[in-house]
PDB file of C-alpha atoms in Angstrom:
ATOM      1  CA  UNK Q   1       0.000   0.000   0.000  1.00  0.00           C
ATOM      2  CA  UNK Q   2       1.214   3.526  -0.872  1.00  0.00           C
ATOM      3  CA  UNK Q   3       1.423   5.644   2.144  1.00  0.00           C
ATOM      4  CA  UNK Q   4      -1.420   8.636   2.381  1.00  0.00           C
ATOM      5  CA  UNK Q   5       1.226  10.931   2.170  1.00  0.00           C
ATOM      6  CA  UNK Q   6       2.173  10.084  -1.582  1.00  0.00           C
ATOM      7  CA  UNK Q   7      -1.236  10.298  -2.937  1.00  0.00           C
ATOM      8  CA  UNK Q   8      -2.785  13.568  -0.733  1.00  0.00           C
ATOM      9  CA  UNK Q   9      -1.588  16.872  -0.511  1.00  0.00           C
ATOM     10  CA  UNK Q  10      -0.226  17.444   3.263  1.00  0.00           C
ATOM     11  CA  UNK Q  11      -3.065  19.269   4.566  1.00  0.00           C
ATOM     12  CA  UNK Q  12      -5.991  17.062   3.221  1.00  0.00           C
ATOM     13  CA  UNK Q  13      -3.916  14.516   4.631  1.00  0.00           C
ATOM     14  CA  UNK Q  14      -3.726  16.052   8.185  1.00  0.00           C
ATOM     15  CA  UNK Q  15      -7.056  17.084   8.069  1.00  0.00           C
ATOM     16  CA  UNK Q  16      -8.838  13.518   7.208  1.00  0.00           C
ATOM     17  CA  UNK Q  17      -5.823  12.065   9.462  1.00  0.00           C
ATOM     18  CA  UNK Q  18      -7.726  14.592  12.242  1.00  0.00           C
ATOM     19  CA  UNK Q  19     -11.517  13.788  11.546  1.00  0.00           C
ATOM     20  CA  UNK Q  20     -10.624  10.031  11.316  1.00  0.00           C
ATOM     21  CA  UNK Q  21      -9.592  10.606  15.101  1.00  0.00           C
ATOM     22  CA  UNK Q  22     -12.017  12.472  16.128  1.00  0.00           C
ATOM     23  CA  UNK Q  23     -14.632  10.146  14.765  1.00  0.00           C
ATOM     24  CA  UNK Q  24     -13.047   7.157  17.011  1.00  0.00           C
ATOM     25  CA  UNK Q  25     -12.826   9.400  19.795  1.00  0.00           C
ATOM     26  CA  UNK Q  26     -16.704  10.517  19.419  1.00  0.00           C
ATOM     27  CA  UNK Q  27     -17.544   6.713  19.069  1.00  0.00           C
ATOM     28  CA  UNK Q  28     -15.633   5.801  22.584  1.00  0.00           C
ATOM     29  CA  UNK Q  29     -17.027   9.266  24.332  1.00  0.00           C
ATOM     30  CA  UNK Q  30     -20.560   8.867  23.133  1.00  0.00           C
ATOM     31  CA  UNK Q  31     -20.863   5.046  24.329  1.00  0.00           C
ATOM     32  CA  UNK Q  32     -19.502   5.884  27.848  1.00  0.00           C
ATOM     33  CA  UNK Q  33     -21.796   8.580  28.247  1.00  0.00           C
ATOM     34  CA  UNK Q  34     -24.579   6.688  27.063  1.00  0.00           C
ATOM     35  CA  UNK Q  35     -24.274   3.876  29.834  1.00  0.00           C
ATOM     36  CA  UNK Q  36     -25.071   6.624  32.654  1.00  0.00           C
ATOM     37  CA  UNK Q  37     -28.158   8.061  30.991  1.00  0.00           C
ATOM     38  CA  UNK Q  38     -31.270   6.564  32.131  1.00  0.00           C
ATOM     39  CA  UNK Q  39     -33.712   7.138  29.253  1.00  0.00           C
ATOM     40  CA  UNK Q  40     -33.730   4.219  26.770  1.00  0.00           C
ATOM     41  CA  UNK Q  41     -34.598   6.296  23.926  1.00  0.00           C
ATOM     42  CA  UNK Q  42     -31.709   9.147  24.167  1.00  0.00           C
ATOM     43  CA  UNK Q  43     -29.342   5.993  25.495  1.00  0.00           C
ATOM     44  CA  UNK Q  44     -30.686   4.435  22.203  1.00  0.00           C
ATOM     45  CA  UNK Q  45     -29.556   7.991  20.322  1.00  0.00           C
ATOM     46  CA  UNK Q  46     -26.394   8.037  21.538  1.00  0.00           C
ATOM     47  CA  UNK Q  47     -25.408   4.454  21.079  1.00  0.00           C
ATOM     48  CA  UNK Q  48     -26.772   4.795  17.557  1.00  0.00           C
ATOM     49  CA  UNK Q  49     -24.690   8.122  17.004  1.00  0.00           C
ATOM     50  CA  UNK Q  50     -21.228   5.893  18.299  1.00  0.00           C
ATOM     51  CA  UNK Q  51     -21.843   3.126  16.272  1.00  0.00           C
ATOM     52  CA  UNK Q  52     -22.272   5.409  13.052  1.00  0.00           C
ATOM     53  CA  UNK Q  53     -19.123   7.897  14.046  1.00  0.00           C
ATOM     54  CA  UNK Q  54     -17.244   4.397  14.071  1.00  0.00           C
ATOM     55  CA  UNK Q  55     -18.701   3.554  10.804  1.00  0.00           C
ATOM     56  CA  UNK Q  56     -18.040   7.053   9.252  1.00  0.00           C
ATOM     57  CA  UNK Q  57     -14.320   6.663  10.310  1.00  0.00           C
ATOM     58  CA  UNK Q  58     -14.498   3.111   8.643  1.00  0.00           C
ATOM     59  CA  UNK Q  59     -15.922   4.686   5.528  1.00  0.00           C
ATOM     60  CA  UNK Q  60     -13.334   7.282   5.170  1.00  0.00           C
ATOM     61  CA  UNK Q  61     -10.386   4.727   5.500  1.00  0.00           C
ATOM     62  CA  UNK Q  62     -12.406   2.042   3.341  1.00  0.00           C
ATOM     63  CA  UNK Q  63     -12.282   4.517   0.660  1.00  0.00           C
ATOM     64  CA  UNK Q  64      -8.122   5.046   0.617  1.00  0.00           C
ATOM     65  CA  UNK Q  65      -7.637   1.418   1.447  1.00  0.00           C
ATOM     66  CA  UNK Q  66      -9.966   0.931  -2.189  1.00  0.00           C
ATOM     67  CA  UNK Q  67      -7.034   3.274  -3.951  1.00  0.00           C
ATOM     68  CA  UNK Q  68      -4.383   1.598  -2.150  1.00  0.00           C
ATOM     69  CA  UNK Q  69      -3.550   4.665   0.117  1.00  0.00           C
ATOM     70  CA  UNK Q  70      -3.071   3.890   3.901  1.00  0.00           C
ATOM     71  CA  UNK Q  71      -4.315   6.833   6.402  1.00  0.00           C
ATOM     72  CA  UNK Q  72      -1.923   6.426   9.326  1.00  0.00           C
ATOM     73  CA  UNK Q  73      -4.194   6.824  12.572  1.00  0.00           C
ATOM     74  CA  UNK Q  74      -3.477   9.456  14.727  1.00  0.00           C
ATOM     75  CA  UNK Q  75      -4.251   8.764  18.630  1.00  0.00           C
ATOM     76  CA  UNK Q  76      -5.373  12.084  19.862  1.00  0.00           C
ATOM     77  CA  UNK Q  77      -7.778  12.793  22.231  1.00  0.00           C
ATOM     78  CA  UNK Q  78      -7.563  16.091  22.678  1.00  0.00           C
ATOM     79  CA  UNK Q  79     -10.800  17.628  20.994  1.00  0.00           C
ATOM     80  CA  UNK Q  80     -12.529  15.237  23.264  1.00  0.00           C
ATOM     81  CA  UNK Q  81     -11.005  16.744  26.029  1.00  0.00           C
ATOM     82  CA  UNK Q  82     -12.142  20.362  24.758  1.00  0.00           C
ATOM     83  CA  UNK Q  83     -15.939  18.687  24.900  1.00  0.00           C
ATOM     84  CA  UNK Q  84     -15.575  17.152  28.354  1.00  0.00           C
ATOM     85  CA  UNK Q  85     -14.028  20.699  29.576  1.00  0.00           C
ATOM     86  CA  UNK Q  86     -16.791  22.074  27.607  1.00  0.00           C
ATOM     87  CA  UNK Q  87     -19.312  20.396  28.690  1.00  0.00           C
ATOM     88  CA  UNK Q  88     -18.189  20.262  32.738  1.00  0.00           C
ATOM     89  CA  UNK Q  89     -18.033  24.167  32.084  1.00  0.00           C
ATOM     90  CA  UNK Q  90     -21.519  24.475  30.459  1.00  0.00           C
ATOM     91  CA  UNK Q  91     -23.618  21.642  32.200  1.00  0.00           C
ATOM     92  CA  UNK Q  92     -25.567  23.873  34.637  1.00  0.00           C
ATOM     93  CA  UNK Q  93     -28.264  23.494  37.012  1.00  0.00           C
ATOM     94  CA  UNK Q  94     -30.668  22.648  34.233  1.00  0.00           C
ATOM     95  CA  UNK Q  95     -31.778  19.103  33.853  1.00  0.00           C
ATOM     96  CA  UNK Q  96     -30.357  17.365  30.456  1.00  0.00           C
ATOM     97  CA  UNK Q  97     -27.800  20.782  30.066  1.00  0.00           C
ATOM     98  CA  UNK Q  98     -24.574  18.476  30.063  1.00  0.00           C
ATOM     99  CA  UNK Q  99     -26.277  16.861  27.099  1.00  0.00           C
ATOM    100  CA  UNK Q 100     -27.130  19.795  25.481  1.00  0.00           C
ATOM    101  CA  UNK Q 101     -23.341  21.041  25.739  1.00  0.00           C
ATOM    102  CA  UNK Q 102     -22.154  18.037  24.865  1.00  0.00           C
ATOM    103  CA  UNK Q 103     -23.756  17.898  21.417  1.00  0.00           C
ATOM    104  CA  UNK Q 104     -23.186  21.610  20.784  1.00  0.00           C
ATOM    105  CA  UNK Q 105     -19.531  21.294  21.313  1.00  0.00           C
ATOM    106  CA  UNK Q 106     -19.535  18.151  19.602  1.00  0.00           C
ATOM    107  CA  UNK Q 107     -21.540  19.724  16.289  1.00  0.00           C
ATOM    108  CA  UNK Q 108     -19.131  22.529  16.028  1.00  0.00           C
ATOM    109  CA  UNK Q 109     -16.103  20.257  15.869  1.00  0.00           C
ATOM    110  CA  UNK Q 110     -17.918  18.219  13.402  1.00  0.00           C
ATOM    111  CA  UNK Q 111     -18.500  21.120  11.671  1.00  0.00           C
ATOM    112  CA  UNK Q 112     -15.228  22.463  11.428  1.00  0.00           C
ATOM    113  CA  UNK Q 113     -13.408  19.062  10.915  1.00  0.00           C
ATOM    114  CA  UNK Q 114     -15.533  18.657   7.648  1.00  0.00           C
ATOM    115  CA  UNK Q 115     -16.147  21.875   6.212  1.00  0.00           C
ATOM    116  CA  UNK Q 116     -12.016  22.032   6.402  1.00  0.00           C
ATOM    117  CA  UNK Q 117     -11.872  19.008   3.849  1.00  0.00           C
ATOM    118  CA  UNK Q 118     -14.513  19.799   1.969  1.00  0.00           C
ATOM    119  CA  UNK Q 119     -12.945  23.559   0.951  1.00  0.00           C
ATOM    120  CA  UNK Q 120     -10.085  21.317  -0.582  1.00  0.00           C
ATOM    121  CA  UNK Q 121      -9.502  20.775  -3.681  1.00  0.00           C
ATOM    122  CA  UNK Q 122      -9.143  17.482  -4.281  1.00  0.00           C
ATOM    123  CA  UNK Q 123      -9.789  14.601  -7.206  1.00  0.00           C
ATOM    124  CA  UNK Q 124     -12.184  12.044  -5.097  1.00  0.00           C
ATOM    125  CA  UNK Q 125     -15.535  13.757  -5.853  1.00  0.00           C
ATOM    126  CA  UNK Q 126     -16.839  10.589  -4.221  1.00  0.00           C
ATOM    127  CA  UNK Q 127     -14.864  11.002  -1.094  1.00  0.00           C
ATOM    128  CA  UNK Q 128     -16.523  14.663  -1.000  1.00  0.00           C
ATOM    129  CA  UNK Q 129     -20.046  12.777  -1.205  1.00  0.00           C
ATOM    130  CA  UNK Q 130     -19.453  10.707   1.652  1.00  0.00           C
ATOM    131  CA  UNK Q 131     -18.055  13.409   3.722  1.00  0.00           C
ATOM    132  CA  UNK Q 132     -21.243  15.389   2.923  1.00  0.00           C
ATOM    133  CA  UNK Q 133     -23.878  13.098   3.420  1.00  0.00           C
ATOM    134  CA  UNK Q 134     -22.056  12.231   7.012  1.00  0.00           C
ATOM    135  CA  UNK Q 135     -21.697  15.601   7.723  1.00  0.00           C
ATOM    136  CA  UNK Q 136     -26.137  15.733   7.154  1.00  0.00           C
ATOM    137  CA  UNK Q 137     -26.056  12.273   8.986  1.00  0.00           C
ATOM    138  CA  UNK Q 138     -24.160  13.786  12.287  1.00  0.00           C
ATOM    139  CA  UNK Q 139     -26.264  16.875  12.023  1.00  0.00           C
ATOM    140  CA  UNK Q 140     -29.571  14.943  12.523  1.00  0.00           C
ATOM    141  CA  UNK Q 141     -28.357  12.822  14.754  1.00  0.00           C
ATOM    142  CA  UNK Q 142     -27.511  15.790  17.094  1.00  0.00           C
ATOM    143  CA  UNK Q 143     -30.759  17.197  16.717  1.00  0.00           C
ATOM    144  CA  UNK Q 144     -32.416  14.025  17.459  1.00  0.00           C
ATOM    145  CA  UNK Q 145     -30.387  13.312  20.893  1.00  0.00           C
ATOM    146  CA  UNK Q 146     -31.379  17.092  21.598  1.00  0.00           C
ATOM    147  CA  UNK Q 147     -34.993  16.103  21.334  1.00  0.00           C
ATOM    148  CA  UNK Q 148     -35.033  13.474  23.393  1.00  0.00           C
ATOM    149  CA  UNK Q 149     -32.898  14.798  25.626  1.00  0.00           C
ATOM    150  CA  UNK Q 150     -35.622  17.875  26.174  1.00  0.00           C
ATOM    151  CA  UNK Q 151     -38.481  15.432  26.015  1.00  0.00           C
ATOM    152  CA  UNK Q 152     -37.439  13.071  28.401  1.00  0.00           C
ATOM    153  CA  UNK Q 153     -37.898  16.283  30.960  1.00  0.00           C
ATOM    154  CA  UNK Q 154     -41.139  16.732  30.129  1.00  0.00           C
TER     155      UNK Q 154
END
């Protein structure tokens, strides 16, 4: 296999090297929060929303491994660490507010992590389909765990 590096311009490369890791991350963070919360429905949500940040990173490295292109993982944790600070910070008095920070925080990394690759120019126009239609995917899920996360209050 050819390494990423050979294939991808240096920044596309860091910045799918840095989704890809954020994506695991998400997938671990998002299942451990999950277990505490006693709703089945938003537990449900959240479980869902690991699983398909775990599949979105398997997507994205499916798709070089197709081209023979390896992305090198990086182990980095600390965006996740910005949401837990985040989220400690923000997670009032209210009921469900840790949630609530949690998937803002969360959105607007997703946000930024994918709008960054998608201003690239770059030859996969099929790559830039699947980053799109996750980017959609993550947004709904967000909204969804916000809804049950305010309904389960009321």
């Amino acid at each position: 296999m050819e390494l990423f590096t050979n294939t991808v311009s240096h920044p596309l490369q860091t910045k799918l090297q840095s989704l890809v890791s954020f994506l695991r991350t998400v997938t671990k963070g998002f299942d451990v929060i999950a277990e505490e919360i006693d709703n089945v429905n938003l537990k449900t949500a959240m479980i869902t929303f690991a699983s398909e940040s775990r599949q979105y990173a398997k997507e994205i490295c499916n798709y070089f491994q197709t081209k023979d292109i390896l992305i090198q993982s990086v182990c980095s944790d600390h965006l996740w660490e910005k949401v837990e600070m985040t989220v400690n910070e923000q997670g009032g008095e209210e009921k469900g507010s840790e949630i609530l920070a949690l998937c803002n925080k969360c959105e607007l990394y997703f946000k930024k992590l994918y709008d960054d690759i998608l201003k690239e120019d770059f030859l996969y126009t099929h790559l830039k389909s699947i980053i799109t239609c996750q980017l959609y995917a993550a947004k709904c899920a967000f909204m969804k765990i916000r809804l049950l996360n305010t309904l389960r209050f009321n």
